[in-house]
Structure formats: C-alpha cells, structure tokens
Amino acid sequence: MPDTPSPTIHPAWLPSSAFRALGSRRVRIDAAGPLADTVRAEVSRACSLFGGALVPPEAPADLILTTAPAASGGGEGYRLARRGAATVVIADGPAGLLYGMFEVVRRGEAAFDPALPDERHEPAFGLRVLDHWDNVDVHPVMGQVERGYAGGSLFWRDGRLRDDLTRVGEYARLLAASGVNAVTVNNVNVHAGETHLLTDRLGEVAAIASTLRPYAIRVHLAVNFAAPVILGDLPTADPLDERVRRWWSDTTDRVFATIPDFGGYLVKADSEGQPGPFTYGRTHADGAGMLAAALAPHGAPVRWRAFVYNHHQDWRDRSTDRARAAHDHFAPLDGRFADNVILQVKYGPIDFQTREPVSPVLFAMPNTRLALELQVTQEYTGQQRHLCYLPPMWSGILGFRATGDNAPTLAALLSGAPGLPAAAGAPAAAGSSVAGSGAGPGGAASGRTSGGGVLSAVSNVGDDPFWTGHPLAQANLYAVGRLAWTPDRDPAAILDEWITLTFSGAPDRLRRTLHELMDDSWQTYEQYTAPLGVGFMVRPGHHYGPDVDGYEYTPWGTYHFADRDGVGVDRTVATGTGFTAQYPVPWSDRYESRDTCPDELLLFFHHVPYTHVLRSGVTVIQHIYDTRFAGAQRVAEMQSQWRELAGLVDPAVHARVTERLAEQLRSAEEWRDQVNTYFYRKSGIPDAKGRTIH
Amino acid sequence: MPDTPSPTIHPAWLPSSAFRALGSRRVRIDAAGPLADTVRAEVSRACSLFGGALVPPEAPADLILTTAPAASGGGEGYRLARRGAATVVIADGPAGLLYGMFEVVRRGEAAFDPALPDERHEPAFGLRVLDHWDNVDVHPVMGQVERGYAGGSLFWRDGRLRDDLTRVGEYARLLAASGVNAVTVNNVNVHAGETHLLTDRLGEVAAIASTLRPYAIRVHLAVNFAAPVILGDLPTADPLDERVRRWWSDTTDRVFATIPDFGGYLVKADSEGQPGPFTYGRTHADGAGMLAAALAPHGAPVRWRAFVYNHHQDWRDRSTDRARAAHDHFAPLDGRFADNVILQVKYGPIDFQTREPVSPVLFAMPNTRLALELQVTQEYTGQQRHLCYLPPMWSGILGFRATGDNAPTLAALLSGAPGLPAAAGAPAAAGSSVAGSGAGPGGAASGRTSGGGVLSAVSNVGDDPFWTGHPLAQANLYAVGRLAWTPDRDPAAILDEWITLTFSGAPDRLRRTLHELMDDSWQTYEQYTAPLGVGFMVRPGHHYGPDVDGYEYTPWGTYHFADRDGVGVDRTVATGTGFTAQYPVPWSDRYESRDTCPDELLLFFHHVPYTHVLRSGVTVIQHIYDTRFAGAQRVAEMQSQWRELAGLVDPAVHARVTERLAEQLRSAEEWRDQVNTYFYRKSGIPDAKGRTIH
C-alpha cells in the first residue's frame, strides 16, 4: 500500500493549538530542577505563540505550577485546584509538575474555570511502560520492528542507533503528555546484535536515555538470558552458577554507572526459542532471581514474561492446551520470586487475540508482583490498516472482577501490589506504597495514593509521518497512559480528550463522527473476524487477513477444531482440558457451563454444535453469518462517514485514513466471505436470510 | 536439518570405477578437435587408473572412437558396433564421439562383448536443456536458488560469479555423460542484478560458457523483457518499437561476438509479476517475435514460456479456471510465432504437481515449435528430503497419446517438430531434420534421425556435496538426459544404468533394494499427499508439507472445493469450466465423464461426493484413507530396507539418506494425518478399517 506522502511529522495529540488556553495566560512556575526546566520551556513556547507570559516569582498569575513543600523527589501526583483567581498545580515532585502542566493543557479553557473543583491526581500504576519490539539489526523475517506497522524504528536503523534522535525527544514529549513514564528500547526477542546493548553498545542506550529524560521517561532494556555466554565468554548461563551471577552483577553495576536512572530489565526466557533457565534445569524463579539480585542494589526491577508455552505442540494431541501453559508454569512458583521481580502477563491466556478471557495467572499469584501486558501494536487487530480503537477491550480487562461481581477489579488488584523500590522505574510518591492486594472495589481509581503496579504495553509507533501508520491509531497509544493513571475512565471520555487535543477546535460534526467511527470499532473488527472468542484464523506468519485453517494443523497450539457438526475448544473440567479450573469462583463455574459462559467467549471454552442457541437467541452458525455480514457492512458505512469529513481534517490525514479504510473494507469482505464459506462448506447450513455465501 | 559433513564432492554417476572396463583397454581415437581432446583426456585418465592405453593411429585397439567420413560439425549421433576384435564408435561429429565414449562407459564390460549388436544412437530431442533457477543476488525470499534444495548455486555466490568454476566443469561432465547439451544459467525470474548478465556482466556468462564447452554444453540466458528500459535507458520495452527491436538486435549481436556458440534466450513474460508484451498491448507472438528477430541471424532460438495465468484470481469466482489459462492465451496464436520461437510448456496445465493431466497446449499448436518443460528440482514432490524417483511420471507424459491409443506419443510429436537451425542450441545431424509433426507411433525412439525438439527441465543441483541434497535424487538428474535421447526407455532400466555407474560393482542385494526403494517412490509420495489429482494442499510459499486449505482461499487459482459432501474441481463442459474441451478426442470425452476419467485424475476433472465409487471399486473417502495409510506405511518400510544397506554403500551416503528418510517418514505421517483428519472432519465418514484418525 503506497503511503500518502507527508512533508512533515504529524503533531499527534500535541499540536501547538492544543496549548492555546495555557499559552494565553500569565503562568508562574515556582519550582526548579531539570523537569521544571522542561515545564518552563513548554510554557514559554506556548506563551510565545498565544500571547501569554511566564511571570516571575510572587507576580500575579492565572496559573501557578509548584511543588508541595513536603514533596520528595520523583513524586508523580499533583493537586489541581483554584486559589483565588488562579488555577494551581501543586505537585508531589518534579514529575508531578510535568503531568499537572499537561493536565492543564488537556483541559483547555476549562482549566481556568473559577468553578474548577479541587482534585488530586495520581497514577494507579506506578510503572507505565511501553515495550518496543524494535530490532537493532533488520531481522530477515520480522524486519526492523517486529509486529511493527508504522515504518522503521524511532531508535534504530540498519544495525545502529539513529544519528538524529530529535524524533525520540518528540516521542518522549507525547508519552509524558499521555502519562507514560518508561520505554523499553529493544525487542523481547533479543538477537545477537541487540545482546550487546547491555555492554559494549550501552552508550547507544545512554544516548536514548538522555533524550527521554527531560520528559521523565526512563529507559528499560530487554536482555538475553544467554548474555553471559554470548558476551561474557562464560561456558554457562546457569542462574545458580556463581560466575554467572557475578557477571550479571558486575554488568548491571556498569549499566547504572552509565545510566544512573536506568529503569530495569525485561526478559523473555524459555519462550518461542529464546534461551532460559530450563536449559540448566532451573526454575523461572531461579532465573528471574539472578537478575533481581543484580538489580536490587540499584532499586530496579526485572520484568520477567510469563509467555511460556510449548510451541512445538502436536496438533494431534488434544489433551495439551496452550491456554493452560502460563498458569501451569508459573502459579506453582507463587511466593518464590524475589521482591523486585515483576512477572509480566499478557492479558489473555493465548496471545493478544481480539477477544480472550482475562488470563487466570493474574488472579493466581497473590504473593507475586504482576504486570499486565497489553498490545497497542495491532498484530491481531488489523495491523493499523483497520481502524480498531482498543481501549474498550482494555477497559474490560482492567475492570474484570474475577472473584465476584463485587470483588476488586483487576486494575485494583494490580495497582495495589507492593510499591516498587524508590529508585526503580516508577518513582512512587513518598511513603505512598499500599501493601497487600486487597484494595476494595474502585480503589485503584478513586483517589488512593499511587500504587506500585505495572502496566506495560507493546508500542505501535514507528518512523511513519503519522507515527502509527493509521492516523487514528494514535488514539490507542494515547489511551494507554491515560488508563494507567485512571483505569476506570470511560474509553469514550479518553477518546474525547484525544479528539480535543488532536483536532483542537474540532466542530461537533467531526467530534461526533469520530466517536461513531471509533467507539465501537473494536467490536466491528471482531464481527468480521474469528467468531465467539475462538481466535486466530489468520494467515500464519504475518497474521494479517483470514485463513481459517491456517493454524489448525500447526505446532502452535491455536486450534478451533471445526468439523461438520460443530466448532470450538472444550476447555471445561467436565469433558475438556480443565482450563476453566484455573479461574477462581465464580468465573470458573460461569465459564464451565455453556449456559452461563458469555456468548463472546463461548467457542474459547466450549465445542458446540452449529445449531447451539446462544444466549442472544440465535444459533452459532447464524450468529457467524449475521455478524460477518454486519461487520463488513459497518465498514462500508464507516467509509461513507469518513468521506463526509473531507474539509474538516488535514487533507494528508484524510487521504491516509481514506486509503486505510479502502483496505479495511476489502479485507473485511474477504474475512466475511472466507469465514462464511468455510463454515457453510463444513456445516451445510444455509444462511437463514439467504445472503450470498460463495 | 543438519547436513552430514562430507569432506569431498560425491562423484555422482561418474566415479573412477565406472571407467574400469574402458580404462583397461587399448583405445584409439581417430579424430581431432576440442571435443576429441576431451574424449582423449577422459580415456587417458581412465587408462592411467586401470592399465589400458591410448594407442596411436593404425595401432591395434580394443576400442576405436572415430567420426564418420561424411560427418559434419556438431553431429550428436553415433554408431556402436564391432569391427573385427574391436568395438567401434563411429560418430556423426565431435559431440557424437563424446556421447559414444560415455555409452561405452555405461555398458562396462558388455561394450566389449564380441556379440555386441550394431546399433545407431541419436537423441530424440535436439535441444536437451537444464534450466537453473539460480539467482545471482541472494533473493530475500527465494534465496540463492529459487526452489533449490541442494545448497547454493554452482555458478553464483552472493551477487557474483564464483571465482572457482571447477565444479561447473564437473557438472558439465556429468551432464554430457547423461546426454544433456545445454544449461540456462539464471532464474526465469530475472531480477535487477541478473538483468545485467546480458550486457555489462556478459563476461561472467562467457566464463561459464568456456567451462561448459569442453563437454559440448551450450549456455542459455534467461532475459528480462524490460531489459531495454532497465539497461538501455529506453522509455519503453514495446516489442514493436523500432528502438527496442534495434536494442535487442545490437545487444544480441554483442552476446554472440563474445560467446559465438551461445545457445539462446529463455523468457518468462507476463507471468507472476514479470514484465511482458501485455504492458504495451502486444501479443506474446509480438514479444517472442522481437527476440526471435534478434537471434535469427545467429541461428539461435528463443524459448518463450507458456506459463501465463492470472495470479490475482478471486477464489470466489468459480468460473475462472487456471488450468485453462495457457491454452486460452496461446492456442489462438498458433502459426503466428516466428520459426525460431520455441513455446516452452510445463507438463501439466497447473504447475509441476505430483499428478496432473498432460497440458493440452502440447497438442493444440501444430504450427508452433513446442518444448516440454519438466521439473527435476522437487518443488512439489518432496524437496529432495523425500525420495521420489520421477522418471515414471515423465515417462507417462512423454508416452501420452492424446489423440488415441494408436496415435503418436507426445515425445514423437515434439521430437518430430521442424529441426532447429544448424547453429542453434541443438546441433542436429546434417540434413537430418524431419519436417511436420506426424511421426508415427514409436517413431521418436526407434531409430529416426535426430529431431529438432526440445526437452527442458529445471535442474535440481546445488553446491551440496551430494549435488542434489538427497543422494538418490541424482538419479532424477541423470534420467532427464537419458529420456531426452530415448523417451520410451523403461524408467527402471534407466535406474539400473544409474545404479551400475554410481554404485559400480554393486552387489545384487544393493541393486535390488535400490529398485525396491525407488521404482515406485513417486507413487508412494502421491499416496500420502494430495489425493486423486486434486493437487496442492501444500504450505503456501515454501510448498513443503501439508496444509489442505493452504491455497483454498488465495488468489492463486489452485482450489479443491472440498465441502461436507464432496471434493474436486468440475472442469467438464457439461457443468464445469469446460477445460476438458481443450483436449482432442478421445481424451476430451474420457476426461469429461466420471466413468471413464482415470481414477488418479478424478478430482482434477470432477467434483464428486465422498461416497462416489472409483473404478478401483472403493469410495473416494475410503481411497483417501487407504492410500494415506499405505503411503506412510510404505515409507516406514523403506526406512527399514535402507537400514539393511549399511555396509553396502559409502557411509556418508548412507548417513545422508538415513537422515532424509527419517524426515520423510515424519512428513509422510503428518501428511497422512492432516489429510485424513481434514476429510474426516468434513465428511463425517469413519475409516471402514477403524484406523486412527485424529
């Protein structure tokens, strides 16, 4: 697909016009230090554009940005209030000053409303990190960015750090404005070249860290478990070997000597071919513990991914269930991980599908610090050619109450975990750690002090002029940080914020249409792709477009088991793989029964006849047909709706989205027809409405 | 799969020991010139090993190699006979001397039997060419050799000609000993770098030509139709544009100035993305004619591939039939091609499948010179990991009688075509051209003078120590040249020759077991892969291993249309695509009817219920199950049989074949289980014998 040429980089959610309200005020900054300097530069730039002014200490001001007298370094929270005729931001620390300033930007004129209520803001999740699956060397299969759909890497090009990091600085600014505070600069699949970032190529990482630092973004590094062998000339990477432990400790000391605010390590071990502790007969607790010991003196964490499963499964073996793998591997290790190990868990038990149940691992390890891993890059959700606003999915995950309808949400459980050490990636507010995991309902998002929890997400940006390929996919990136601060915020409200900033001065028609296009776009995508939670059905390898049987007879453990009578995976205790038992009550029971299992996950948990009647009242086969037709039809409508917006948005944005919608429609019709034909050929049951099935 | 290391290059069918009989004789060579020098060097080497001697003119000899008094340059035929106590080879020309010498080698002691009958030998096909799909630059997807399963290219490495062409010389020697007389040195997909071989990189081609020449092998070049634009800075490649025609003419003159015995061009145009005359609204006759005009002054041909079809087909469109494409495109052009255009036609209407009907194009163009294209490289037949001796397939194709059971074979039709110009790739015997295409039954192989026909085949060699990856795949390469000389020779007899040469002194047990392993190995491969001629069902892209629906919903036009009731492609006139009408009577009728269509092609021509009873008496579904089980079972037996041969063959060969058979068994079981499961899930019909279907 040829990209529409664009001479400049799109400003995303920080166009100059977003600063109009702030920039036309008298602003006083009663704080000092590097982050205060960043705030000062932002305000100064805004005022130069819109006629306001930075005023000296003590001078009258419309906006006062200050740090609380008792605030200690690194506090991210702030209070937004009115004091007399001024709006004030009283920050817990320098980072809070920055976040408060961006909150004022977000509010626009409303920030200066005399009736502005007194509000305290702080992030629910202490570490809010974007993981970049960026390769330093161009990978022969995966390219410069694994699962990247927005051009090359912002950091790396053809084997080395880019000479010009201007764009990395702009990226940091965008992330700070959305609330993110850390970035992992290389792929979790750590190849040979990338392994050296830890040692002889650490200078390149330090250069990135320097570029991110003015916006309070810390740098994390994905490391190779076999690094002591590859880099250290050791004969082993055994985590219990003293030489190996010393190597990691010495190496980590050197990392912190070079980058004092280094954020931490991320590790994919014993997963899809990556090395790990299993090679040496050790556990994941042993492996993670070794890295934790090296990081502990510096107060930094290691994030250890729970994405471990057998990727050489035999499709003929129906007793093995990939969905069970993470829980089977990790739940027995609960309590055995070091304090600064964070087990990073993908949101679902399989792999970033459009619809999955929330991973049971997230509720099975009360004595382990857990991170939730989301995927902003749209690997399985349309690869930034399809419009798919993901926060409604994420919101459902964060709000999931595994142990009952009045139990804490997942967000509350995760953000209530023990605080990170002070020097770690998440500079928690002083003395604000909340121990235990028993925060009550709504606790995470209703004014508690900052938690130490971790929300991580795989980034969707690249060197594309629009950052994200599809210009509207910027909204997904924006929303991650916002949900990490306020997990129960309505996705539509976040979208509205994003529209206000990105299309500042947007007329109502534009705003309304963007909502119509985006609010339900995830559900629309689901309608024309794999039905009822069964997942996959994508082309193997690149994962774009339909191939119903593409993964059915492969070693990847991602099957749908469709035959002439029915479809779905029996994961019940009664007759299937027993996966439902990994959930706590009541969800173990709800998923176990066809009658109580939510329709949208029916085929994830059950193998049912095509004639099974859903809770919605239609049969499975008719649901498949109806939703495929409806989804593709909806995309056609979206195309018309977007066409109407010509003249209301930047022509380059309009052209790019137009081009993407054309591909989305082609692809949606291909999905509709392949899925319908596949199931019609298998079931022999015609569409009750007589529509065309090929 | 790790290769067994081998310190030396395998001698293939020319180990020194194969020369024992000749090398222990007194040999006289009554001829002069470069090819006679080659023969002299061969004999001299053999005699130095086995105690014989090259004797001077007039001296008594056991073997006399001479050219007939009337022989003109380039004659390939020869007479083998006894004269007194000597065996004599009386050649039509220098090449015949070489071929006659190798015939003596092939016969061993039997060549010196006093009762040796007087025989005349000459090739049925005048041009016997191996096309190499070798890339000069390593292609990002296809690698150094497209569809190559034997390592790198013999000619090219990492973008340039190899420094050391020793192995190319050895290859020429092997080919001469099998009867081949031409080689195309680059891929029909001519990429940017390869395009330059025609002009500024012609020196590299000339170096190959010099290396091949001592063994009477001429070099051909695959050319890019867009070369005048890429190389010549012309704004067009329109074949009717005078500048373009002049460019080709001038360029071709320079080719012949550098390589006087240059063989000709090969072109893939308007096919799978390659440029061609359609771009300019011209016909293939126009396109080929332009190149023919450039080559005509040099008496050389252009081979123009008929592999033209729509590779962006919509799977939803069931009226388009890829099988029809070549005939639809080319048959209307019959008579419009220049005399030195050879239309090169793949053996089947689709693409080198394990089982296809013979392409109807081969019988539809009586006024056009046609070449048959075979594929030695095992793209769809196990990729040289599976043992698959292909001559039984080729023999069936060459022996196919399209117009009736007493009509001429395909080989007779093709080899009876008008002779090539004297200077072309095929140096026909003086005055031996046979006009017309009406050679009678058996004519091609029973002593007629050499025809001008063309047999081409895609080579299966690479820089692998065993030449072909699987050591036993050497037999396929050997057989091509032999069948091009004698198309009606029994494949088992050719295999026997190959065994005698390759395993010289082979005990009966080895010979017998090799026949058991190889004679029916093509049918065994067919048994466990796609059933009843339906084709494909391979993994898209690399084409190895099963994926029943892999191509079912793609743009490639290769479908099986399996649903819950039946499977196969309706290509009848009555109810299908009408493809059967492209055949002459009686085969158009035979294929049209389910009752007369051969079982092995039933699903190529018909969509039938799973319960349809085959001519063999079993249902389609039971046939699918039975043959999948039998095929995999047979591979297990082959493994045992090969194991028994340890000690009888070179340990390196034994180890390599053992490793390949292990993979073949794994793969055959995977094929068996995927195909069986797929059809069981669709049909719901259990195996009548109750075997395990997953």
XYZ file of C-alpha atoms in Angstrom, chain A residues 36-258:
223
model
C 10.849 22.189 35.993
C 13.050 23.454 33.183
C 11.145 21.237 30.774
C 7.872 22.663 32.052
C 9.257 26.159 31.753
C 10.302 25.553 28.148
C 6.852 24.168 27.285
C 5.079 27.117 28.869
C 7.447 29.567 27.295
C 6.884 28.136 23.843
C 3.121 28.178 24.329
C 3.126 31.766 25.563
C 5.240 32.914 22.653
C 2.567 31.537 20.347
C -0.548 32.708 22.130
C 0.378 35.956 23.898
C 0.680 34.756 27.464
C 3.747 35.140 29.620
C 5.941 33.379 32.121
C 5.835 35.640 35.127
C 8.453 35.911 37.905
C 8.052 34.583 41.463
C 5.475 36.450 43.506
C 3.928 38.116 40.426
C 0.197 37.768 39.855
C -0.620 34.755 37.662
C -3.552 32.907 36.088
C -1.755 29.595 36.525
C 0.720 28.622 39.206
C 2.736 25.434 38.908
C 4.518 24.485 42.097
C 5.724 21.557 44.115
C 4.296 20.822 47.526
C 6.558 21.900 50.406
C 6.808 18.336 51.693
C 7.213 16.789 48.286
C 10.132 14.499 47.854
C 11.933 13.778 44.572
C 10.146 11.888 41.896
C 6.540 12.234 43.038
C 4.181 11.930 40.110
C 0.923 13.001 41.708
C -0.425 16.509 41.853
C -3.337 18.537 43.022
C -5.311 20.698 40.626
C -7.327 23.467 42.228
C -8.237 27.123 42.302
C -6.509 29.536 44.636
C -8.165 32.909 44.376
C -8.167 33.966 40.721
C -5.535 31.439 39.790
C -5.533 27.791 38.835
C -2.816 25.946 40.717
C -0.974 22.709 40.214
C 0.639 21.546 43.429
C 2.853 18.625 42.526
C 4.265 15.847 44.703
C 7.531 16.294 42.871
C 9.104 17.385 39.616
C 7.389 14.708 37.513
C 4.062 15.713 39.008
C 4.732 19.251 37.838
C 5.096 17.992 34.277
C 1.972 15.823 34.473
C -0.003 18.652 36.038
C 1.034 21.026 33.270
C -0.203 18.550 30.661
C -3.475 18.155 32.577
C -3.963 21.891 32.233
C -3.278 21.588 28.505
C -5.791 18.756 28.224
C -8.493 20.809 29.907
C -8.021 23.892 27.764
C -10.174 26.843 28.828
C -11.954 24.670 31.384
C -8.773 24.586 33.435
C -9.339 28.246 34.182
C -12.969 27.967 35.142
C -13.432 29.677 38.524
C -15.628 26.708 39.495
C -12.835 24.202 38.896
C -13.139 21.575 41.636
C -10.229 20.687 43.867
C -8.859 17.390 42.617
C -5.969 15.139 43.446
C -4.420 13.132 40.582
C -2.010 10.305 40.731
C -1.296 7.271 38.625
C -2.921 3.977 39.557
C 0.056 2.151 38.091
C 3.483 3.286 39.229
C 5.346 1.910 36.220
C 3.669 2.669 32.902
C 5.948 1.306 30.267
C 5.857 0.923 26.513
C 7.816 -2.040 25.244
C 9.264 -1.600 21.787
C 9.746 -4.735 19.747
C 12.360 -2.857 17.777
C 15.293 -4.730 16.324
C 18.650 -3.018 16.041
C 19.634 -5.128 13.064
C 16.954 -5.603 10.441
C 15.647 -9.100 11.073
C 15.397 -11.232 7.926
C 11.787 -12.152 8.673
C 10.495 -9.588 11.151
C 12.253 -6.536 9.750
C 13.296 -3.511 11.756
C 10.290 -3.641 14.073
C 8.730 -6.984 14.954
C 4.981 -6.704 14.519
C 5.512 -3.067 13.574
C 3.030 -1.460 11.218
C 4.298 2.091 11.190
C 7.588 2.019 9.335
C 11.019 1.740 10.870
C 12.165 2.131 14.447
C 12.386 5.540 16.085
C 15.601 4.398 17.740
C 17.428 2.067 15.388
C 18.196 1.965 11.718
C 20.118 -0.718 9.826
C 22.046 -2.027 12.789
C 22.766 1.101 14.790
C 21.356 3.991 16.745
C 19.975 6.748 14.572
C 22.213 9.794 14.344
C 19.304 12.147 14.786
C 17.250 11.485 17.916
C 15.004 14.536 17.519
C 12.044 12.324 16.955
C 12.784 10.283 20.064
C 12.553 13.532 22.018
C 9.208 14.330 20.416
C 8.039 10.840 21.263
C 9.033 11.343 24.911
C 7.000 14.535 24.982
C 3.943 12.793 23.571
C 4.304 9.950 26.058
C 4.682 12.308 29.007
C 1.534 14.109 27.924
C -0.323 10.798 27.978
C 1.149 9.696 31.305
C 3.696 7.022 30.336
C 6.972 7.005 32.276
C 9.181 4.300 30.755
C 10.206 2.787 27.443
C 11.936 -0.486 26.610
C 14.108 0.238 23.618
C 14.613 -3.206 22.115
C 12.670 -6.305 21.202
C 11.977 -9.025 23.762
C 13.408 -11.373 21.152
C 16.980 -10.305 21.796
C 19.088 -11.236 18.791
C 22.870 -11.308 18.590
C 23.446 -7.621 17.866
C 20.896 -6.436 20.434
C 22.540 -8.510 23.153
C 25.492 -6.118 23.043
C 23.368 -3.145 24.079
C 23.967 -4.356 27.622
C 27.728 -3.941 27.463
C 29.852 -2.580 24.658
C 26.907 -0.839 22.997
C 25.496 0.607 26.218
C 26.482 4.069 25.018
C 23.683 3.894 22.469
C 21.191 3.150 25.224
C 22.591 6.009 27.298
C 22.056 8.378 24.371
C 18.406 7.372 24.219
C 18.081 7.727 27.995
C 19.424 11.289 27.773
C 16.888 12.117 25.111
C 13.961 10.693 27.083
C 14.994 12.072 30.494
C 13.668 15.666 30.063
C 10.179 14.186 29.906
C 10.598 11.849 32.891
C 10.781 8.731 30.735
C 13.197 6.059 31.907
C 14.853 3.560 29.677
C 14.486 -0.213 30.077
C 16.410 -2.885 28.240
C 15.308 -6.312 27.051
C 18.171 -8.661 27.835
C 19.240 -12.036 26.560
C 19.306 -14.739 29.195
C 22.328 -16.236 27.456
C 24.260 -12.960 27.588
C 26.948 -14.332 29.940
C 27.787 -16.920 27.293
C 27.477 -14.575 24.323
C 29.131 -11.536 25.883
C 30.981 -12.876 28.855
C 32.757 -15.886 27.415
C 31.350 -17.986 30.212
C 30.648 -21.637 29.477
C 27.185 -21.412 31.014
C 24.295 -19.088 31.757
C 23.139 -21.215 34.704
C 21.431 -18.787 37.082
C 22.814 -20.583 40.125
C 26.404 -20.524 38.878
C 28.449 -18.027 40.862
C 30.402 -16.822 37.847
C 27.156 -16.119 36.017
C 25.662 -14.246 38.954
C 28.818 -12.200 39.326
C 28.795 -11.426 35.594
C 25.232 -10.113 35.802
C 26.004 -8.165 38.941
C 29.130 -6.533 37.506
C 27.430 -5.842 34.203
C 24.419 -4.294 35.908
C 26.662 -2.110 38.062
C 28.247 -0.803 34.868
C 24.819 -0.109 33.388
C 23.902 2.044 36.383
C 27.279 3.751 36.401
C 26.494 4.877 32.849
